[in-house]
Coordinates of C-alpha atoms and ligand atoms in Angstrom, one line a residue:
M1 CA 9.4 18.3 -1.2
R2 CA 10.9 20.7 1.1
Y3 CA 10.9 19.0 4.2
S4 CA 9.2 22.0 6.2
K5 CA 6.2 21.2 4.1
A6 CA 6.0 17.2 4.8
L7 CA 4.7 15.2 7.8
I8 CA 7.1 13.3 8.2
P9 CA 7.3 12.9 12.4
T10 CA 10.7 11.0 12.8
V11 CA 10.8 9.5 16.4
K12 CA 14.3 9.1 18.7
E13 CA 12.8 6.5 20.7
V14 CA 11.9 2.5 19.8
P15 CA 8.6 2.6 21.1
A16 CA 7.7 -0.1 22.8
E17 CA 4.8 -2.2 21.4
A18 CA 7.5 -2.9 18.2
E19 CA 9.0 -6.2 18.6
I20 CA 11.5 -6.5 15.3
I21 CA 12.9 -3.7 13.7
S22 CA 11.4 -3.4 10.5
H23 CA 8.0 -2.3 12.7
Q24 CA 10.0 -0.2 14.8
L25 CA 11.8 2.0 11.8
M26 CA 8.6 2.1 10.3
L27 CA 7.4 3.8 12.9
R28 CA 10.3 5.7 13.8
A29 CA 10.9 7.0 10.5
G30 CA 6.9 8.0 10.5
L31 CA 6.1 6.1 7.5
M32 CA 2.6 4.8 9.3
R33 CA 0.9 4.8 12.5
K34 CA -1.8 2.0 14.1
L35 CA -4.9 3.0 13.8
A36 CA -6.3 -0.6 16.0
S37 CA -4.6 -4.2 16.2
G38 CA -3.2 -5.0 12.8
T39 CA -4.4 -1.5 11.1
Y40 CA -2.0 1.5 10.2
T41 CA -2.9 4.4 8.2
Y42 CA 0.1 5.5 6.2
L43 CA 1.9 8.4 6.0
P44 CA 3.6 10.7 3.1
L45 CA 7.0 8.5 2.8
G46 CA 5.2 5.3 3.8
W47 CA 2.5 5.4 0.8
R48 CA 5.6 6.4 -1.5
I49 CA 7.1 3.8 -0.8
L50 CA 4.1 1.4 -1.4
T51 CA 2.7 3.0 -4.3
K52 CA 6.2 2.8 -6.1
V53 CA 6.6 -1.1 -5.5
M54 CA 3.0 -1.4 -6.3
N55 CA 4.1 0.2 -9.3
I56 CA 7.2 -2.2 -10.1
V57 CA 4.0 -4.7 -9.4
R58 CA 2.4 -2.9 -12.0
D59 CA 4.5 -2.8 -14.2
E60 CA 5.5 -6.3 -14.3
M61 CA 2.4 -7.6 -14.7
N62 CA 0.5 -5.7 -17.4
S63 CA 3.7 -6.1 -19.6
S64 CA 3.8 -10.1 -19.0
G65 CA -0.2 -10.2 -20.4
A66 CA -2.3 -9.5 -17.1
Q67 CA -4.7 -7.3 -17.3
E68 CA -6.1 -5.3 -13.9
I69 CA -9.4 -5.0 -12.6
L70 CA -10.9 -3.8 -9.6
M71 CA -13.2 -6.3 -7.6
P72 CA -15.2 -5.2 -4.5
S73 CA -14.1 -5.6 -1.1
V74 CA -17.4 -6.7 0.5
Q75 CA -18.1 -9.6 -0.9
P76 CA -21.5 -12.9 -0.8
M77 CA -20.7 -15.1 1.9
E78 CA -23.2 -16.9 -0.9
L79 CA -20.4 -17.5 -3.0
W80 CA -17.4 -18.9 -0.2
A81 CA -20.5 -21.2 1.1
Q82 CA -20.3 -23.2 -2.9
T83 CA -16.4 -23.6 -2.4
G84 CA -17.1 -25.2 1.2
R85 CA -14.2 -21.8 2.3
S86 CA -16.9 -20.4 5.1
V87 CA -16.6 -22.9 6.8
D88 CA -12.2 -23.3 6.0
Y89 CA -11.4 -20.0 6.5
G90 CA -12.6 -20.0 9.7
K91 CA -12.1 -17.2 12.2
T92 CA -9.7 -15.2 9.6
M93 CA -12.2 -14.9 8.0
A94 CA -14.9 -11.8 9.0
H95 CA -17.8 -11.1 8.3
F96 CA -21.1 -9.2 9.2
T97 CA -24.8 -8.9 8.4
D98 CA -26.8 -6.3 6.4
R99 CA -29.3 -4.6 7.4
H100 CA -31.3 -6.8 4.4
G101 CA -30.0 -9.5 6.7
R102 CA -27.7 -10.7 4.2
E103 CA -23.9 -12.3 5.0
N104 CA -21.1 -10.4 3.5
V105 CA -17.0 -11.5 4.1
L106 CA -13.9 -8.8 4.3
A107 CA -12.3 -10.1 1.5
P108 CA -9.7 -12.0 3.0
T109 CA -8.6 -13.2 -1.2
A110 CA -11.0 -13.2 -4.4
E111 CA -11.1 -16.8 -6.3
E112 CA -14.9 -17.1 -5.9
V113 CA -16.0 -12.9 -6.9
V114 CA -13.4 -14.0 -9.5
T115 CA -14.2 -17.4 -10.4
S116 CA -18.1 -16.0 -10.4
L117 CA -17.1 -13.2 -12.6
A118 CA -15.8 -15.7 -15.2
A119 CA -18.6 -18.0 -15.3
G120 CA -20.8 -14.9 -16.3
E121 CA -17.9 -14.6 -19.4
I122 CA -16.7 -17.6 -20.7
N123 CA -18.8 -19.6 -23.3
S124 CA -15.8 -20.9 -25.2
Y125 CA -12.7 -21.6 -25.5
K126 CA -11.7 -19.2 -28.1
Q127 CA -11.7 -16.2 -24.4
L128 CA -9.1 -18.7 -23.1
P129 CA -6.7 -17.9 -22.0
F130 CA -6.9 -14.9 -19.5
N131 CA -5.0 -13.6 -17.0
L132 CA -7.2 -11.2 -14.7
Y133 CA -5.2 -8.9 -12.1
Q134 CA -5.8 -6.4 -9.2
I135 CA -4.2 -4.6 -6.4
S136 CA -6.8 -3.5 -3.5
F137 CA -6.8 -4.0 0.5
K138 CA -7.9 -7.6 2.2
F139 CA -8.8 -8.1 5.5
R140 CA -7.6 -11.1 7.6
D141 CA -8.4 -11.2 11.3
E142 CA -5.2 -13.0 11.6
F143 CA -5.4 -14.8 15.5
R144 CA -1.9 -13.0 16.1
P145 CA -1.2 -9.6 13.9
R146 CA 2.5 -8.7 15.5
F147 CA 5.6 -7.2 13.7
G148 CA 3.4 -4.7 12.2
V149 CA 2.9 -5.7 8.6
L150 CA 4.3 -8.2 8.2
R151 CA 1.1 -10.0 9.6
S152 CA -1.4 -7.4 9.7
R153 CA -5.1 -7.9 9.9
E154 CA -5.3 -5.3 6.7
F155 CA -2.5 -5.6 3.5
I156 CA -2.4 -4.1 0.2
M157 CA -2.3 -8.0 -2.0
K158 CA -1.9 -7.7 -5.6
D159 CA -3.5 -11.5 -6.7
S160 CA -4.5 -12.6 -9.4
Y161 CA -5.8 -14.9 -11.3
S162 CA -5.9 -17.1 -14.6
F163 CA -8.3 -19.1 -16.9
H164 CA -7.2 -21.7 -19.4
A165 CA -8.8 -24.2 -21.3
D166 CA -5.9 -27.1 -21.0
K167 CA -3.1 -27.8 -18.2
E168 CA 0.2 -26.2 -21.4
S169 CA -1.9 -23.0 -21.6
L170 CA -1.7 -22.6 -17.5
G171 CA 1.7 -24.4 -16.9
E172 CA 3.0 -21.4 -19.2
T173 CA 0.6 -19.0 -17.7
Y174 CA 1.8 -20.0 -14.6
Q175 CA 6.0 -19.7 -15.8
Q176 CA 5.2 -16.2 -16.9
M177 CA 3.9 -15.1 -13.4
Y178 CA 6.8 -16.8 -11.7
D179 CA 9.5 -15.0 -13.9
A180 CA 7.6 -12.2 -13.7
Y181 CA 7.3 -12.1 -9.3
C182 CA 11.3 -12.7 -10.0
R183 CA 12.3 -9.4 -11.6
I184 CA 9.2 -8.1 -9.8
F185 CA 11.6 -8.3 -6.1
A186 CA 14.8 -7.9 -8.1
R187 CA 13.9 -4.5 -8.8
C188 CA 12.2 -4.2 -5.6
G189 CA 16.1 -5.1 -4.2
L190 CA 15.1 -7.9 -2.5
E191 CA 17.2 -11.2 -1.7
Y192 CA 14.5 -14.2 -2.7
V193 CA 14.5 -17.8 -2.9
I194 CA 12.1 -19.7 -4.0
V195 CA 11.3 -22.9 -2.4
E196 CA 7.9 -25.5 -3.0
A197 CA 4.9 -24.7 -0.8
E198 CA 1.4 -26.3 0.7
S199 CA -1.3 -25.2 -1.7
G200 CA -3.1 -25.1 2.0
E201 CA -6.8 -24.2 1.6
M202 CA -6.5 -22.2 -1.6
G203 CA -6.6 -25.9 -3.0
G204 CA -4.9 -27.3 -6.3
S205 CA -1.2 -28.9 -7.3
G206 CA 1.5 -27.4 -7.6
S207 CA 2.8 -24.3 -5.7
H208 CA 6.3 -22.3 -5.4
Q209 CA 6.3 -19.4 -2.7
F210 CA 8.8 -16.3 -3.1
T211 CA 10.8 -16.1 0.6
V212 CA 13.2 -13.4 1.3
P213 CA 15.3 -14.8 4.4
C214 CA 15.9 -13.2 7.0
E215 CA 15.9 -13.6 11.0
N216 CA 12.6 -12.4 11.6
G217 CA 10.3 -14.6 9.3
E218 CA 7.6 -16.6 10.4
D219 CA 8.4 -19.3 7.5
V220 CA 11.6 -22.5 8.1
I221 CA 12.9 -23.0 5.1
V222 CA 14.3 -26.1 4.6
Y223 CA 17.0 -26.6 1.9
T224 CA 19.6 -28.7 0.7
A225 CA 23.4 -27.1 -0.2
G226 CA 23.2 -25.2 -2.9
N227 CA 19.4 -24.7 -2.6
K228 CA 18.9 -27.6 -4.9
Y229 CA 15.8 -28.5 -3.1
A230 CA 14.0 -26.0 -1.0
A231 CA 10.9 -26.0 0.9
N232 CA 8.6 -24.3 3.2
I233 CA 8.4 -26.7 6.0
E234 CA 5.2 -27.6 5.8
K235 CA 6.1 -29.3 2.3
A236 CA 9.7 -30.5 2.9
D237 CA 10.1 -33.5 2.7
V238 CA 12.4 -35.5 4.6
D239 CA 13.4 -39.4 4.0
A240 CA 12.0 -42.7 6.4
L241 CA 14.1 -43.2 9.1
P242 CA 14.8 -47.7 8.5
R243 CA 12.9 -49.0 10.4
A244 CA 14.4 -51.1 13.1
A245 CA 15.3 -54.7 13.6
E246 CA 12.6 -56.8 15.4
N247 CA 13.2 -57.4 18.2
K248 CA 12.0 -60.1 20.2
D249 CA 13.9 -60.0 23.5
I250 CA 11.7 -56.5 24.5
A251 CA 9.7 -57.5 27.3
A252 CA 5.9 -57.3 26.9
M253 CA 4.1 -54.1 28.0
A254 CA 3.5 -52.4 31.2
E255 CA 1.3 -50.0 32.6
I256 CA 2.5 -47.7 34.2
H257 CA 0.4 -45.6 37.1
T258 CA 1.2 -41.3 35.6
P259 CA -0.9 -39.2 37.6
G260 CA -1.6 -35.7 36.0
A261 CA 0.9 -35.7 33.9
K262 CA -0.4 -35.3 30.4
T263 CA 1.9 -33.8 27.6
I264 CA 5.2 -34.9 26.7
E265 CA 7.0 -33.0 29.3
E266 CA 4.8 -33.6 32.0
V267 CA 5.3 -37.1 31.3
C268 CA 9.4 -36.8 30.7
K269 CA 10.1 -35.3 33.7
F270 CA 7.9 -38.1 35.2
L271 CA 9.2 -40.8 34.5
K272 CA 12.7 -39.5 33.5
A273 CA 12.6 -40.1 30.1
K274 CA 13.6 -38.1 26.7
P275 CA 11.0 -37.2 24.1
K276 CA 11.8 -39.1 21.5
K277 CA 11.3 -42.5 23.9
L278 CA 7.5 -41.7 23.5
I279 CA 5.0 -41.7 21.2
K280 CA 3.2 -39.1 20.3
T281 CA -0.8 -39.7 19.6
L282 CA -2.7 -36.6 18.1
I283 CA -6.6 -36.7 17.1
Y284 CA -8.2 -34.7 14.5
K285 CA -11.2 -35.0 13.0
S286 CA -12.2 -34.7 9.1
D287 CA -15.6 -34.3 9.1
D288 CA -17.0 -37.1 10.4
K289 CA -13.8 -39.2 10.8
T290 CA -12.1 -39.9 13.1
I291 CA -8.1 -39.7 12.3
V292 CA -5.9 -40.9 14.6
A293 CA -2.0 -39.6 13.9
L294 CA 1.7 -40.7 15.5
V295 CA 4.8 -39.4 15.5
S296 CA 7.9 -39.0 17.7
G297 CA 7.9 -36.8 21.5
D298 CA 10.5 -35.1 20.2
M299 CA 9.1 -33.7 16.9
E300 CA 6.2 -32.0 15.3
I301 CA 3.4 -32.9 13.4
N302 CA 2.6 -31.6 10.2
E303 CA -1.2 -30.5 9.8
E304 CA -0.4 -29.8 6.1
K305 CA 0.9 -33.5 5.1
L306 CA -1.9 -35.0 7.1
R307 CA -4.4 -32.8 5.5
I308 CA -3.2 -34.4 2.7
I309 CA -3.2 -37.9 3.2
A310 CA -6.8 -37.1 5.3
G311 CA -8.0 -35.8 1.9
G312 CA -9.8 -33.4 3.3
S313 CA -9.8 -30.0 6.2
I314 CA -8.7 -31.8 9.6
E315 CA -9.1 -30.0 13.1
M316 CA -8.3 -31.7 16.2
A317 CA -10.6 -32.8 18.1
N318 CA -12.4 -32.3 21.0
D319 CA -12.6 -33.1 24.7
D320 CA -15.2 -35.6 24.2
T321 CA -14.8 -37.0 20.7
I322 CA -11.2 -38.3 22.7
K323 CA -13.2 -39.5 25.7
K324 CA -15.1 -41.8 23.1
L325 CA -12.8 -42.6 20.9
T326 CA -10.1 -43.7 23.7
G327 CA -12.7 -44.6 27.0
A328 CA -9.8 -41.9 28.8
D329 CA -9.5 -38.0 29.5
T330 CA -7.1 -36.1 26.8
G331 CA -3.6 -36.3 27.5
F332 CA -3.8 -40.4 27.9
A333 CA -4.3 -41.7 24.2
G334 CA -2.2 -44.5 22.6
P335 CA -2.2 -46.4 19.8
V336 CA -3.0 -49.8 21.5
G337 CA -5.8 -51.2 20.6
I338 CA -6.8 -48.2 18.3
A339 CA -6.5 -49.4 15.0
E340 CA -10.0 -51.0 15.4
K341 CA -11.8 -48.1 17.3
C342 CA -10.6 -45.6 14.6
D343 CA -11.1 -44.5 11.2
K344 CA -7.3 -43.9 10.1
L345 CA -4.6 -44.9 12.0
V346 CA -1.6 -42.6 10.3
I347 CA 1.4 -43.9 11.7
D348 CA 4.9 -41.4 11.5
H349 CA 8.5 -43.7 10.3
S350 CA 9.7 -41.8 13.1
V351 CA 7.7 -44.1 15.2
A352 CA 7.7 -46.9 12.5
A353 CA 11.3 -46.5 13.3
M354 CA 10.9 -46.7 17.6
A355 CA 12.5 -50.0 18.4
F356 CA 9.8 -49.5 21.4
G357 CA 8.2 -46.7 23.3
I358 CA 5.6 -45.1 26.2
T359 CA 2.8 -44.0 25.0
G360 CA -0.8 -43.1 26.7
A361 CA -2.6 -45.9 27.7
N362 CA -6.2 -45.2 26.7
K363 CA -7.0 -45.0 30.6
T364 CA -7.0 -41.8 32.5
D365 CA -3.7 -41.4 34.1
Y366 CA -1.7 -44.6 33.0
H367 CA 0.5 -44.9 29.9
L368 CA 2.2 -47.7 28.9
A369 CA 6.0 -48.6 28.4
K370 CA 7.7 -51.0 26.2
V371 CA 5.5 -50.5 23.6
V372 CA 6.7 -52.0 20.5
P373 CA 5.3 -50.9 16.9
G374 CA 4.2 -53.6 15.1
R375 CA 3.8 -55.9 17.8
D376 CA 1.3 -54.1 19.9
F377 CA -0.3 -51.9 17.7
P378 CA -0.4 -52.5 13.6
L379 CA 1.9 -51.3 11.3
E380 CA -0.4 -52.0 8.1
G381 CA -4.2 -53.2 7.8
E382 CA -6.5 -51.1 6.0
N383 CA -7.2 -48.1 7.6
V384 CA -3.0 -48.3 8.3
I385 CA -0.8 -46.6 7.2
V386 CA 2.8 -45.4 8.2
A387 CA 3.8 -42.4 5.9
D388 CA 5.5 -38.8 6.6
I389 CA 3.1 -36.0 8.6
R390 CA 5.9 -34.9 10.6
N391 CA 8.0 -31.4 10.1
A392 CA 11.7 -31.9 9.0
V393 CA 14.4 -31.8 12.2
E394 CA 17.9 -31.4 12.3
G395 CA 19.5 -34.0 10.8
D396 CA 17.0 -35.5 8.4
T397 CA 17.9 -35.6 5.2
Y398 CA 15.9 -35.4 2.0
Q399 CA 17.2 -37.6 -1.0
G400 CA 19.9 -39.2 0.7
K401 CA 21.9 -34.8 1.4
K402 CA 21.7 -32.8 4.7
L403 CA 18.8 -30.8 5.2
L404 CA 19.5 -27.1 6.0
F405 CA 16.6 -24.7 7.9
R406 CA 17.1 -20.6 7.8
R407 CA 14.2 -18.7 8.8
G408 CA 12.4 -16.2 5.6
I409 CA 9.5 -13.7 5.0
E410 CA 6.8 -15.4 2.1
V411 CA 6.6 -12.6 0.3
G412 CA 4.5 -13.9 -2.8
Q413 CA 3.2 -17.0 -3.6
V414 CA 2.2 -18.9 -6.8
F415 CA -0.5 -21.8 -7.3
E416 CA -1.4 -24.2 -10.0
L417 CA -5.4 -24.1 -9.0
G418 CA -6.6 -26.6 -11.2
T419 CA -10.6 -27.0 -11.7
K420 CA -11.3 -26.6 -7.6
Y421 CA -13.4 -23.4 -7.6
S422 CA -14.1 -23.3 -11.8
K423 CA -16.3 -26.7 -11.3
K424 CA -17.6 -25.5 -7.9
L425 CA -19.2 -22.0 -9.3
G426 CA -19.7 -23.2 -13.0
C427 CA -16.7 -21.8 -14.5
K428 CA -17.0 -23.6 -17.9
F429 CA -17.0 -23.4 -21.1
L430 CA -16.9 -24.7 -24.5
D431 CA -14.0 -27.0 -26.2
A432 CA -13.4 -27.2 -30.4
D433 CA -15.5 -30.6 -30.2
G434 CA -18.9 -28.6 -28.5
K435 CA -17.9 -30.9 -25.1
E436 CA -18.3 -28.4 -21.8
N437 CA -15.3 -28.5 -19.7
P438 CA -14.2 -26.9 -16.5
C439 CA -11.8 -23.8 -17.1
L440 CA -7.9 -25.1 -15.6
M441 CA -7.4 -21.8 -12.9
G442 CA -4.4 -20.9 -11.3
C443 CA -3.3 -18.2 -8.9
Y444 CA -0.7 -15.7 -8.1
G445 CA -0.8 -13.4 -4.9
I446 CA 2.4 -10.8 -4.1
G447 CA 2.1 -9.1 0.0
I448 CA 2.8 -5.4 -0.9
N449 CA 3.2 -4.5 2.6
R450 CA 5.4 -7.4 2.9
I451 CA 8.2 -6.3 0.4
V452 CA 9.0 -2.9 2.4
A453 CA 8.9 -4.4 6.2
S454 CA 11.3 -7.2 4.4
A455 CA 13.6 -4.5 2.8
I456 CA 14.2 -2.9 5.7
E457 CA 14.1 -6.4 7.8
N458 CA 17.4 -6.8 5.6
G459 CA 18.8 -3.0 4.8
H460 CA 19.2 -1.1 7.9
D461 CA 21.7 -0.4 10.4
E462 CA 22.4 1.3 13.6
N463 CA 21.2 4.8 11.9
G464 CA 18.1 3.8 10.4
I465 CA 16.5 2.7 7.5
I466 CA 18.9 1.9 3.8
W467 CA 16.4 1.9 0.9
P468 CA 16.5 -0.2 -2.1
I469 CA 17.4 3.2 -4.6
N470 CA 14.3 1.3 -6.8
I471 CA 12.0 1.7 -3.4
A472 CA 13.0 5.0 -1.2
P473 CA 10.3 7.5 -1.4
F474 CA 12.6 10.2 -2.1
E475 CA 16.9 9.2 -4.0
V476 CA 18.3 12.1 -3.0
I477 CA 18.3 14.8 0.1
I478 CA 19.8 18.2 0.1
T479 CA 20.7 18.6 3.5
P480 CA 21.8 22.4 3.8
A481 CA 23.9 22.7 7.5
G482 CA 23.5 26.0 7.6
N483 CA 21.7 29.1 6.6
D484 CA 24.5 31.3 5.2
E485 CA 23.7 32.4 2.6
N486 CA 25.4 30.7 0.1
I487 CA 24.1 27.9 1.6
I488 CA 20.9 28.4 1.0
N489 CA 21.3 29.7 -2.3
A490 CA 22.6 26.2 -3.8
S491 CA 20.3 24.3 -1.9
E492 CA 17.7 25.4 -3.8
T493 CA 19.7 25.7 -7.3
I494 CA 21.0 22.0 -6.6
Y495 CA 17.3 21.3 -6.0
K496 CA 15.9 22.8 -8.8
Q497 CA 18.4 20.8 -11.4
L498 CA 17.7 17.4 -10.2
T499 CA 14.3 18.1 -9.9
D500 CA 14.4 19.8 -13.9
M501 CA 16.2 15.7 -14.2
G502 CA 13.4 14.2 -12.9
I503 CA 14.8 13.3 -9.6
E504 CA 12.8 13.1 -6.6
V505 CA 14.5 15.4 -4.1
L506 CA 13.7 15.9 -0.7
L507 CA 15.1 19.6 0.7
D508 CA 15.7 19.6 4.3
D509 CA 15.0 23.5 4.2
R510 CA 14.1 22.8 8.2
D511 CA 16.0 25.8 10.7
I512 CA 17.3 23.5 12.6
R513 CA 20.3 22.5 13.4
G514 CA 22.2 19.9 11.2
G515 CA 23.2 17.2 13.3
V516 CA 19.0 16.9 13.7
K517 CA 18.7 16.9 10.0
F518 CA 22.0 14.1 9.1
K519 CA 19.8 11.9 12.2
D520 CA 16.5 12.8 10.4
A521 CA 18.4 11.7 6.7
D522 CA 20.2 8.4 8.0
L523 CA 16.7 7.1 10.1
I524 CA 14.4 7.8 7.0
G525 CA 17.2 6.4 4.4
I526 CA 17.2 8.5 1.3
P527 CA 20.1 6.0 -0.6
L528 CA 22.2 9.9 -1.2
R529 CA 22.5 12.9 0.4
I530 CA 24.3 16.0 -0.9
T531 CA 25.9 18.2 2.6
I532 CA 26.3 21.4 1.9
G533 CA 28.2 22.9 4.4
K534 CA 29.7 26.2 5.8
K535 CA 33.5 24.2 5.0
S536 CA 32.9 22.9 1.6
I537 CA 31.1 25.5 0.3
A538 CA 33.8 28.2 1.1
E539 CA 35.8 26.0 -1.6
N540 CA 32.8 26.4 -3.8
C541 CA 32.0 22.9 -3.3
V542 CA 28.6 20.4 -1.8
E543 CA 29.4 16.3 -0.7
I544 CA 28.0 13.6 -1.7
K545 CA 27.7 10.6 0.0
L546 CA 25.6 7.6 -0.1
R547 CA 23.3 6.4 2.9
S548 CA 24.8 2.4 2.3
S549 CA 28.6 3.5 2.5
K550 CA 30.5 6.0 4.5
D551 CA 32.4 7.3 1.3
I552 CA 32.1 11.1 1.2
E553 CA 33.0 12.3 -2.1
K554 CA 33.5 16.7 -2.3
V555 CA 31.9 18.1 -5.7
P556 CA 32.2 21.8 -7.0
V557 CA 28.6 23.1 -6.4
E558 CA 27.8 23.2 -10.4
N559 CA 29.0 19.8 -11.1
A560 CA 26.5 18.3 -7.9
A561 CA 22.9 18.0 -10.0
T562 CA 25.2 16.4 -13.2
K563 CA 27.4 13.6 -10.6
A564 CA 23.9 12.6 -8.3
N565 CA 21.6 11.8 -11.5
E566 CA 24.8 9.6 -12.8
I567 CA 24.8 7.8 -9.6
I568 CA 21.1 7.6 -8.8
Q569 CA 21.0 5.7 -12.5
S570 CA 24.2 3.4 -11.9
L571 CA 22.3 2.3 -8.9
K572 CA 18.3 2.2 -9.8
V573 CA 17.4 -2.3 -11.0
K574 CA 15.7 -1.8 -14.3
Ligands
ATP1 P1 0.9 -16.5 5.3 O1 0.6 -18.4 5.6 O2 2.0 -15.4 5.6 O3 -0.4 -16.2 6.8 P2 -1.1 -16.5 3.1 O4 -0.2 -17.8 2.9 O5 -2.1 -17.1 3.7 O6 0.4 -16.3 4.3 P3 -1.8 -15.4 0.7 O7 -2.8 -16.0 1.0 O8 -1.1 -16.6 -0.3 O9 -1.1 -15.6 1.9 O10 -1.8 -14.1 0.2 C1 -0.7 -13.6 -0.4 C2 0.2 -12.8 0.3 O11 -0.6 -12.2 1.2 C3 1.7 -13.3 1.1 O12 1.8 -14.5 -0.2 C4 2.1 -12.4 1.8 O13 2.6 -11.8 1.5 C5 1.1 -11.6 2.0 N1 0.3 -11.5 3.2 C6 -0.6 -12.6 3.3 N2 -1.2 -12.6 4.7 C7 -0.8 -11.1 5.0 C8 -1.0 -10.3 6.5 N3 -1.4 -11.1 7.3 N4 -0.5 -9.6 6.9 C9 0.3 -9.0 5.7 N5 0.6 -9.8 4.3 C10 -0.2 -11.3 3.8
MG2 MG1 0.7 -17.9 0.8

């Protein structure tokens, strides 16, 4: 490709709207332009990179036995109603009514569509297993699109879905996908960590996430030394804190007037108390049931853990529900006397471990002090359970080992779904005995755009992007610095030789200063640069430099293409 003919609109200034480096560099290097909040047009360089990632993904999927299909991006809402996810997916799911009054969904994922497809095609166990995948746009009306393509509204996802007659078969395919994902991320030049994950609204049992550790990641990875245990914070288990010894000397509960103090911070400020002295009381609805959850005031509730205990989806109760339950305004709920009124009281170990604490009095503008767990509210009972329902924090252990924390970007996730979708959508098969069973399913997703952004987050310097060779938009950039005939001739010769060798070359034939060319070459991050300047050509040489290194190697013009080819081949991850 000749630079003079290409649309590579690089920008010097850092765009104000871009908070993190990958977003800034994707705009500055002319890979993409924003259309609207969370949607982007990919320009030629950006699309070349995405295509390379998709080709790696496709190659590994095909060689692990998955078959490519393409499903529509507009799906009937009806299917989502059948699995109950029209409600669970909430506002993230964008939908519209068509001219015939039918409700449609812009595909955020495709479990419903693929399961109903399979339901129509599968009769016998003899057809199983199979694994279907597609690479297509998905749309999610994210609450807060940000960080460029890391959390966008429209993005490209590879999603695959496998169908099985038994658990062993599902386990085998799950492992094949897991291994294929390892190869995909390695070929894309990413360093990644595999963590145990929650399956969220996907449902199902086992799940792993593939995460790229980096400061700007939205996910928190919790792990023990040597990554022996690694989990997403949504899933990470913690050892239970030891229960407080019984102490009969603690005075009786005392009511304190705390006018207007509703939040943990407000109560702490008012009473000059530390958050860890408070019992945080949170009220949720799960269908028509009311669930009260307690955690230590300095810790965060983990809604995924609570959801599993609730046995269904949960949402924060509104002010009316809270008033009905506690008799008080929101902000003054507490556990004393609540077990009799709610459907379930779930107490985190951090609260059971307190000798006594401060908590809402179930009376507007009042709190209670010296509340003793087990004395003033029950720690056991028919509807009372003490469990792990909080996020891990610094100082926690798991199986006695210290937990460590780092941030990461989720680039892919694999799930064992079980029969959640097949049961609801009638995806069944007849087994060898002629008995009808629902298919077992697995599903496996990869965020194509997130791979690109993750590669930049961990591959850049102050001058721009440093691409891993396998996903670079071009492998070599030739930079003639000067207009002398011998410079131009040498550039054209090497360009032709490399192109004939199958190398992807960008020839910077623009009529501009060498300095500007170097800046652009660094910004767009092509792995290998061949520079042809006045000095070197006088010695019949060119300069070869890797984007990732400061070293420059002088090579005779006639050897340049062969040498560059050698370096490129040695860098490639097969
Ligand atoms: P997150 O927890 O980050 O919202 P998710 O777990 O909901 O993601 P999945 O349903 O597992 O996402 O989708 C599969 C893959 O699609 C994810 O691993 C991620 O790489 C990518 N992905 C999901 N949401 C987005 C988004 N808003 N923008 C870009 N990529 C996304
Ligand atoms: Mg996920």
